[in-house]
């Protein structure tokens, strides 16, 4: 059995190295290599799909169910307000500073530690599949969506994101809609034409006021916000076209396609989704992994922020060390104690479902 103190120190050392390496979304090749090298030094073989690193427990048995452990190693670009070097992993006052330390490096290295803890056990009633994924910050098609195609179907996933170790059992999805209202061009002085702006205003009023019948217990109502609008070419021409953008935050009560059908049945504008891939996600409060977390004294909640959950076709629980409020902020950090707690928590969580 691996010593917990050693697991924690190894995790902090790995995160320190990852912070030093720029790993913006779609540019994660070097951090992928660092993670692969980390596994190799402990005799754990890995597969690589693009910039995604995949590993399985040593006694993998295809007859047993698979549990997916997932977090990402890509980052956003540094917040312009940084006062520290985002790639210099400084430790001060119990905090490890650096880009990606909180989102989601602390979660990733803690999940890797838990994977190592169980790696050589032959008595597990399940298999562990770990995916350190790329492109999470841009919901890229070559991240978890592609990597998951290369592993056996999993029963459920633990997705590592900073939640203060509380249990996010539901997560909002996203659709961005490009909408076009049509009219007829004419001269404004002669009261000619059909004003597309007025047509758009009727539909925008519907987006503003419509309430979907079903409301999520953990995420609340579906939220629709008109965020951009553009029309007209000059002051004296009635516009024949008005374009606007709608941000739709979906909940576990509806799929994105169901919401799209409802919208199209109520508005006159042409409605084109940029993508319907980013669906809401949920896992039942009665699920064994949720119950294991509750027994550890954690709280359940619905998360407004997106993660790789949106691209996984299986139930998933989002949980991890760190605080979502620090994500994408200047001088990002995670407490060293949070990593220590994260390693212990993930291990206890998995032990909680071992019959």
XYZ file of N, CA and C in Angstrom, residues 35 112 117 186 331:
15
model
N 2.800 14.151 -17.964
C 1.922 13.223 -17.254
C 2.259 11.781 -17.612
N -5.037 11.328 -9.868
C -3.937 10.441 -10.235
C -3.417 9.720 -9.000
N -3.150 4.687 -5.817
C -3.444 4.002 -4.564
C -4.117 2.655 -4.833
N -36.907 49.099 -47.322
C -37.665 50.209 -47.880
C -37.096 51.530 -47.405
N -3.417 35.494 -10.435
C -2.656 34.905 -9.326
C -3.382 33.686 -8.741
